[in-house]
Coordinates of N, CA and C in Angstrom, one line a residue:
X1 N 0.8 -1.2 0.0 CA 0.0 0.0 0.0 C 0.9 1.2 0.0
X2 N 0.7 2.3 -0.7 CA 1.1 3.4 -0.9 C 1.2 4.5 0.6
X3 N 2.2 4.8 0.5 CA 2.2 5.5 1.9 C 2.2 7.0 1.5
X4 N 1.9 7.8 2.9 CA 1.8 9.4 2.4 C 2.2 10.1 3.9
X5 N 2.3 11.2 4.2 CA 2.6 12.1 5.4 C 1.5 12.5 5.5
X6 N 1.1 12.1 6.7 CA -0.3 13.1 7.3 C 0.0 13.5 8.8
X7 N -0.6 14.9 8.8 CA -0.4 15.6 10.2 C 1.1 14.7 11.1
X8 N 2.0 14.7 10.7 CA 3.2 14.6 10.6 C 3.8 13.5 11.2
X9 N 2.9 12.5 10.4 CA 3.5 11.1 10.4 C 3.5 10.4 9.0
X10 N 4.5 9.5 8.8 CA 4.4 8.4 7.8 C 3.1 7.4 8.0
X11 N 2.0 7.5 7.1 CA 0.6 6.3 7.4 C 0.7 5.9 5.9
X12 N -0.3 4.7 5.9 CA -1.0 4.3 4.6 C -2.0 5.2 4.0
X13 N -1.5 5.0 2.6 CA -3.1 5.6 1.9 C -4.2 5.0 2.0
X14 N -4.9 5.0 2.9 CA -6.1 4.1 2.3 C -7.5 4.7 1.5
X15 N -7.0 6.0 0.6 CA -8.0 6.3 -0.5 C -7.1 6.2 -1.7
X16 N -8.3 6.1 -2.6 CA -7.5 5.9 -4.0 C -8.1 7.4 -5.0
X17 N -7.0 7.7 -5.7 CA -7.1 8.9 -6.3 C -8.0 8.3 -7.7
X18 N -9.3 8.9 -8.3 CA -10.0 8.6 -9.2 C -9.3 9.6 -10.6
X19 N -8.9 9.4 -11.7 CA -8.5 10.2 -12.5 C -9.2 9.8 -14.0
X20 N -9.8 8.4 -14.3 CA -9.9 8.1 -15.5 C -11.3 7.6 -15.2
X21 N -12.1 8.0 -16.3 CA -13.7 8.0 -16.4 C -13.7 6.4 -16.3
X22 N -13.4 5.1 -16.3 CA -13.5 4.3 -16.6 C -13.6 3.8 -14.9
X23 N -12.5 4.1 -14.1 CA -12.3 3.6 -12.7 C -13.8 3.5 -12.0
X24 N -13.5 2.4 -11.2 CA -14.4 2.3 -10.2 C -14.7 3.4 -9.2
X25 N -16.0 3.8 -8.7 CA -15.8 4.4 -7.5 C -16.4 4.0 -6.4
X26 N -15.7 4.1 -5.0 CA -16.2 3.6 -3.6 C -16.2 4.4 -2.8
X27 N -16.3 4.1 -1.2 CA -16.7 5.1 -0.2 C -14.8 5.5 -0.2
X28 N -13.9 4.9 -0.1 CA -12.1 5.3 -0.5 C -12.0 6.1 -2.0
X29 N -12.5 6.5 -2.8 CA -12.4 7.4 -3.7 C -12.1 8.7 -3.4
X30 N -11.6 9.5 -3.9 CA -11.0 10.9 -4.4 C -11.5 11.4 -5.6
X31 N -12.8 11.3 -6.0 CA -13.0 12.4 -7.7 C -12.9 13.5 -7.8
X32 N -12.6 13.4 -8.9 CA -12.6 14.7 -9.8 C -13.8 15.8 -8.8
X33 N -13.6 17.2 -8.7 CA -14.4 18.0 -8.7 C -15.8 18.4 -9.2
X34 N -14.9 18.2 -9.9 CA -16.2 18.5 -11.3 C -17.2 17.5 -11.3
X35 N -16.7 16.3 -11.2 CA -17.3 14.8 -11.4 C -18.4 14.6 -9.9
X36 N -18.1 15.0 -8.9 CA -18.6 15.1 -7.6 C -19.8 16.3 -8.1
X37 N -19.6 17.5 -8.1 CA -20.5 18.1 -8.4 C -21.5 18.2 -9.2
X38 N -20.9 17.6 -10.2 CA -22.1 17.4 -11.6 C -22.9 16.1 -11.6
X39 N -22.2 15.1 -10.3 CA -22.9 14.0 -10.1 C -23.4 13.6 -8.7
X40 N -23.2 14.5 -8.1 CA -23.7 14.1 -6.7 C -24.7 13.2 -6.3
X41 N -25.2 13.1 -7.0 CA -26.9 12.6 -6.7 C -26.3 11.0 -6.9
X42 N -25.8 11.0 -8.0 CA -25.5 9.3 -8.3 C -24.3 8.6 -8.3
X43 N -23.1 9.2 -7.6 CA -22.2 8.7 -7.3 C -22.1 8.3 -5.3
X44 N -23.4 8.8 -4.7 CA -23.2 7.3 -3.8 C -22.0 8.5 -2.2
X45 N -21.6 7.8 -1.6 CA -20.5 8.2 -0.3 C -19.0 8.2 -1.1
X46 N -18.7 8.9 -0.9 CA -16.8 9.4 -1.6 C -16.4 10.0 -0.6
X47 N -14.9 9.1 -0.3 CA -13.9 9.7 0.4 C -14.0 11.3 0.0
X48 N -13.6 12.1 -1.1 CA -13.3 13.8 -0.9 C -13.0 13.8 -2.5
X49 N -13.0 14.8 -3.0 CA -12.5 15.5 -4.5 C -11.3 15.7 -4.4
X50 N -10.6 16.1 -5.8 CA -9.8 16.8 -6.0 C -9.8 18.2 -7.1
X51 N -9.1 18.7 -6.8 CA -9.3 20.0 -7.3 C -7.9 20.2 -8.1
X52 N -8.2 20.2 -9.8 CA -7.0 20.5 -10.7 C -6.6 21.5 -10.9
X53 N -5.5 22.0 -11.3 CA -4.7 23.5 -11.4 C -5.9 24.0 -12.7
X54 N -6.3 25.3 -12.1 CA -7.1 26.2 -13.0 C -8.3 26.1 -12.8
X55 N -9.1 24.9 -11.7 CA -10.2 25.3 -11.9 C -10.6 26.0 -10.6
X56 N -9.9 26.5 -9.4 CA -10.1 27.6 -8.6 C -11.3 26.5 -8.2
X57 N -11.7 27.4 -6.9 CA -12.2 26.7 -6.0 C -13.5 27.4 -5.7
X58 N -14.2 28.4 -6.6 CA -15.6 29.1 -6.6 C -16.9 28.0 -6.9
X59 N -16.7 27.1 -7.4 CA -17.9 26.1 -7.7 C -17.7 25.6 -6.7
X60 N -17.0 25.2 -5.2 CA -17.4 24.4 -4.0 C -18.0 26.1 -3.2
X61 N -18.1 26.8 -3.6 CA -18.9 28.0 -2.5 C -20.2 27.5 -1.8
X62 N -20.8 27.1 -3.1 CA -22.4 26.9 -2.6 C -22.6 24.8 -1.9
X63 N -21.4 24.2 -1.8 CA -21.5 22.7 -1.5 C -20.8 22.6 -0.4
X64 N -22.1 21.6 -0.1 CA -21.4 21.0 1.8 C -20.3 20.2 1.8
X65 N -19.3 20.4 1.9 CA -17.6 20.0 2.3 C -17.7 19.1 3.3
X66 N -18.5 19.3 4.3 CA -18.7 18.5 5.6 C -18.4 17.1 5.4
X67 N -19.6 16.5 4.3 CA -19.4 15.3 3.9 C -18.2 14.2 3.2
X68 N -17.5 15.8 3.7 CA -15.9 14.7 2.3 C -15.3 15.1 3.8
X69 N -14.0 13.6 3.6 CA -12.8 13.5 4.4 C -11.5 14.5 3.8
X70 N -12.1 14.3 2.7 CA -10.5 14.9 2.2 C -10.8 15.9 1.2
X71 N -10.1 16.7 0.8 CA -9.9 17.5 -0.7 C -8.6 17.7 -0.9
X72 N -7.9 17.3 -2.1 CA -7.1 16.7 -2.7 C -7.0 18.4 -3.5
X73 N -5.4 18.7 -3.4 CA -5.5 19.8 -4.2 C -3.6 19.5 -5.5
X74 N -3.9 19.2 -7.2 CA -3.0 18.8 -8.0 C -2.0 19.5 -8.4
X75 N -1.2 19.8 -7.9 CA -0.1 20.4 -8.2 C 0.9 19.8 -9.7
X76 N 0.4 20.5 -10.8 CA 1.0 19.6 -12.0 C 2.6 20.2 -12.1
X77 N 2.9 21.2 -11.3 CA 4.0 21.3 -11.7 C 4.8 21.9 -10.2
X78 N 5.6 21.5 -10.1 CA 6.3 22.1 -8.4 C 6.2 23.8 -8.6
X79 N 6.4 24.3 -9.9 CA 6.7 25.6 -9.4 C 5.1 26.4 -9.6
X80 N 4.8 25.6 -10.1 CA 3.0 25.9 -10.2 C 2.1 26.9 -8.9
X81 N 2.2 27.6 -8.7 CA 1.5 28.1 -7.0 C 0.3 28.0 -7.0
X82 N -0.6 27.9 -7.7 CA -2.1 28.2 -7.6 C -2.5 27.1 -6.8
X83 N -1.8 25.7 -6.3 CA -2.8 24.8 -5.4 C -2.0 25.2 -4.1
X84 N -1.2 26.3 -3.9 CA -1.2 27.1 -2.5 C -2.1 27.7 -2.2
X85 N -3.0 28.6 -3.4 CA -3.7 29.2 -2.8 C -5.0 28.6 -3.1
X86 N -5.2 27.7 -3.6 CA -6.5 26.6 -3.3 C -6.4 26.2 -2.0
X87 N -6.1 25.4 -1.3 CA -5.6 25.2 0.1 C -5.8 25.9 0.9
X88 N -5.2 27.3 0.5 CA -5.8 28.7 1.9 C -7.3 28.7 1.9
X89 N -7.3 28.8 0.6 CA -9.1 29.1 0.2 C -10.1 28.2 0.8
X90 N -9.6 26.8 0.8 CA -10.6 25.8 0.9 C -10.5 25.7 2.6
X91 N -9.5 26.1 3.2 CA -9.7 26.5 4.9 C -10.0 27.5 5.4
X92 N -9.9 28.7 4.4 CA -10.4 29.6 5.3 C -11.6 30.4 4.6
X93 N -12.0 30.4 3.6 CA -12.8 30.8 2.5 C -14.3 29.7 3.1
X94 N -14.0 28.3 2.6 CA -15.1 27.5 2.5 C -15.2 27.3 4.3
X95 N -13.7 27.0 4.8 CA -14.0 26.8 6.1 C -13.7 25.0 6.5
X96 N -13.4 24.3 5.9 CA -13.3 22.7 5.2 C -12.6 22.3 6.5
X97 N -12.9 21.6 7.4 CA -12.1 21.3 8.4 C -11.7 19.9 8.6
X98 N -11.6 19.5 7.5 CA -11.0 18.0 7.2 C -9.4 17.7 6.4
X99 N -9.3 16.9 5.9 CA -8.0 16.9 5.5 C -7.3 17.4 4.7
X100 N -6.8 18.5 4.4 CA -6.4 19.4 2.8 C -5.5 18.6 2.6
X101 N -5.4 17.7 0.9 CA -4.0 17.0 0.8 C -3.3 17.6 -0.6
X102 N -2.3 17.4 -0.4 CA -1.2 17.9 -1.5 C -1.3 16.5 -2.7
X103 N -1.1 16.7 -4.2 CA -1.4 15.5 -4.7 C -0.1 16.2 -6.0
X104 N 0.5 15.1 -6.6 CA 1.1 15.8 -7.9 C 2.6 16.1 -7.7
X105 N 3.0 16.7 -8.3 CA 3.9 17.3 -8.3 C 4.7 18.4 -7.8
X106 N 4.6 18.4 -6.4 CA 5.4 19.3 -5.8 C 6.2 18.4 -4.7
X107 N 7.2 19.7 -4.0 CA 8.6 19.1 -3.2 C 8.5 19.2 -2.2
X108 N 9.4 17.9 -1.6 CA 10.0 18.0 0.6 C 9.9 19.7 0.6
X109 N 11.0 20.4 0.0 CA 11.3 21.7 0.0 C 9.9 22.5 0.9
X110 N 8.9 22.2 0.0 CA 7.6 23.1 -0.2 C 6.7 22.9 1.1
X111 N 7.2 21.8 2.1 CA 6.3 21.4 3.3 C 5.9 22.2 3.9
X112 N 6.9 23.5 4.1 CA 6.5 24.4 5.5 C 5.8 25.4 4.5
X113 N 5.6 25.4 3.7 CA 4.5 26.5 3.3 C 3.5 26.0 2.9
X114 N 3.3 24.5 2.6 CA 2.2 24.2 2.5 C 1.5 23.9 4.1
X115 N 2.4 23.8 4.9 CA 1.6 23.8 6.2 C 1.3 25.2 6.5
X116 N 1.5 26.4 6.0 CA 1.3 27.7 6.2 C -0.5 27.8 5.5
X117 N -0.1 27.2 4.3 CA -1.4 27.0 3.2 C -2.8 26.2 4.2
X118 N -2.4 25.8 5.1 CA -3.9 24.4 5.1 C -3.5 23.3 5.1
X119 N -2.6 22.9 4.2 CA -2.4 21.7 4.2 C -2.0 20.7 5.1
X120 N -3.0 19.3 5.8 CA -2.3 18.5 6.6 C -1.8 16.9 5.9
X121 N -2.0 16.8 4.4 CA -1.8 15.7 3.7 C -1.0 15.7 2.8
X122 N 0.3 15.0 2.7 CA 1.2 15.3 1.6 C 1.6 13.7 1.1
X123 N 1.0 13.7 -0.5 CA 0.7 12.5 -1.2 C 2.2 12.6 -2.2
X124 N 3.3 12.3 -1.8 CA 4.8 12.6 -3.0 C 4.3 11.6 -3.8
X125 N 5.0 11.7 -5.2 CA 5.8 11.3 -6.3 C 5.9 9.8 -5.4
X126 N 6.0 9.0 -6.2 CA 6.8 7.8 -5.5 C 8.2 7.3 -5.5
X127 N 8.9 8.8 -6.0 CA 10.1 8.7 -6.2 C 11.3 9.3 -4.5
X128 N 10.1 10.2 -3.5 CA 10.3 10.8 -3.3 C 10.4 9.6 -1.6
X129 N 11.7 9.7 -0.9 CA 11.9 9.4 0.0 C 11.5 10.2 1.5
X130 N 10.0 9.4 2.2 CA 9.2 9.8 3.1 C 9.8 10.2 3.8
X131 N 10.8 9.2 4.4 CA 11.5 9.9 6.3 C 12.6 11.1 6.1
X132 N 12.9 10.8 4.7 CA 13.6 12.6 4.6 C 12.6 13.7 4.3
X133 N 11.6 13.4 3.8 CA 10.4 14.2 3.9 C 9.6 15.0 4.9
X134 N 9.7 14.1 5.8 CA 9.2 14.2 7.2 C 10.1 14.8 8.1
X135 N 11.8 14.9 7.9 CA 12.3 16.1 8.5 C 12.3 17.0 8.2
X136 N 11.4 17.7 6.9 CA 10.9 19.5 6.5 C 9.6 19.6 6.8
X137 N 9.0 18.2 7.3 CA 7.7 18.8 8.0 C 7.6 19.2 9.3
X138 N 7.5 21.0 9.3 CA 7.9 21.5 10.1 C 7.3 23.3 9.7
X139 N 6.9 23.6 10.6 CA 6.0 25.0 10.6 C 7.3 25.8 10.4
X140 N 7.5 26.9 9.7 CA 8.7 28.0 10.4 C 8.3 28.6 11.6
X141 N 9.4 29.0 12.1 CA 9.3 29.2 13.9 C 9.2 30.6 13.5
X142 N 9.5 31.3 12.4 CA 8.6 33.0 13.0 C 9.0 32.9 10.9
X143 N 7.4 33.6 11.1 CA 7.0 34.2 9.7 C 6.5 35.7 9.9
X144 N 6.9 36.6 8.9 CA 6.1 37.9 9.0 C 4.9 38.1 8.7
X145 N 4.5 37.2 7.3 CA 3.1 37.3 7.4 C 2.1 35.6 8.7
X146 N 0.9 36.6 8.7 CA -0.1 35.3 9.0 C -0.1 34.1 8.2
X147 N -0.8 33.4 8.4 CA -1.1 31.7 8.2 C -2.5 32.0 8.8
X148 N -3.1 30.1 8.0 CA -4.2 29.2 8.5 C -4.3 29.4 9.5
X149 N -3.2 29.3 10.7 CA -2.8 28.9 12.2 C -2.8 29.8 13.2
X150 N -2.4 31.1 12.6 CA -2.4 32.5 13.3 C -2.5 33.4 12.3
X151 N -3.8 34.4 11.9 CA -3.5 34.8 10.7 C -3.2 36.8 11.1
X152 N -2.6 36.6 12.4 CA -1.9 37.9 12.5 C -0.5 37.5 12.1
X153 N 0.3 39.3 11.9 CA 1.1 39.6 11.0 C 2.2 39.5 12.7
X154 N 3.3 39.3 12.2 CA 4.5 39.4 13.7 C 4.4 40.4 14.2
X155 N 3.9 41.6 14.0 CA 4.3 42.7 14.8 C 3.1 42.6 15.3
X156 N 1.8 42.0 15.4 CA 0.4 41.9 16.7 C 1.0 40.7 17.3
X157 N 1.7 39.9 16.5 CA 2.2 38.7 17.6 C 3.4 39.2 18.6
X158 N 4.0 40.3 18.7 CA 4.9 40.4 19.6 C 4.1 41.2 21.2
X159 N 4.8 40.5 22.0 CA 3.9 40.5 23.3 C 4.3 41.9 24.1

């Protein structure tokens, strides 16, 4: 089984990412956005969506999030930013207090700002060696701007 970083341990995946119209889907699925939305009625209990670079995160405004474990945000390219700020959005915009996971293409490097983003799920490459992974998961100890976590600026955080 495929392993991943969550809230800052090495676990199993036990969902499976849906990408191709043909796959099965189960209560462990991950669909498409789009596909959850436009099919809600008849696709049944789903683990969470995923959200692809470009399509922004305004069509989940009006849908209950509550009922997904996860939302899966595709990073097709590491230097790509826009599933940084899907991530902000989808925690503090929609409010989603479930799992934000990183999916795709991005790096160890990029941990502490995706934990700045929302993110508590990070799905690597399979090329990508976990327990070195897991020593950059780690918050920076002083940022100037806010975060998810504190979203004052350092100068209201100095005491």
């Amino acid at each position: 089984m495929q392993k991943l970083i969550k809230d800052g341990a090495i676990v199993d995946n036990t969902y499976s990412l849906v990408n191709d119209a043909e796959q099965v889907i189960s209560e462990n699925s991950i669909v498409p956005m789009q596909q959850w939305i436009e099919n809600a009625d008849t696709l049944g209990k789903v683990a969470g969506i995923w959200i692809d670079a470009g399509e922004g995160v305004e069509a989940l405004e009006n849908q209950d999030l509550s009922q997904l474990d996860v939302v899966a945000v595709n990073f097709p390219a590491f230097a790509d930013g826009r599933g940084f700020s899907y991530g902000r959005l989808v925690r503090e915009r929609l409010g989603f207090k479930g799992e934000v996971r990183a999916i795709g293409n991005f790096i160890p490097d990029q941990l502490g700002y995706l934990l700045r983003c929302g993110f508590s799920a990070f799905d690597f490459e399979q090329d990508v060696n976990l327990e070195k992974a897991l020593e950059l998961h780690k918050p920076f100890s002083v940022a100037y701007q806010g975060d998810v976590a504190d979203p004052r600026p350092v100068f209201l955080r100095r005491g």
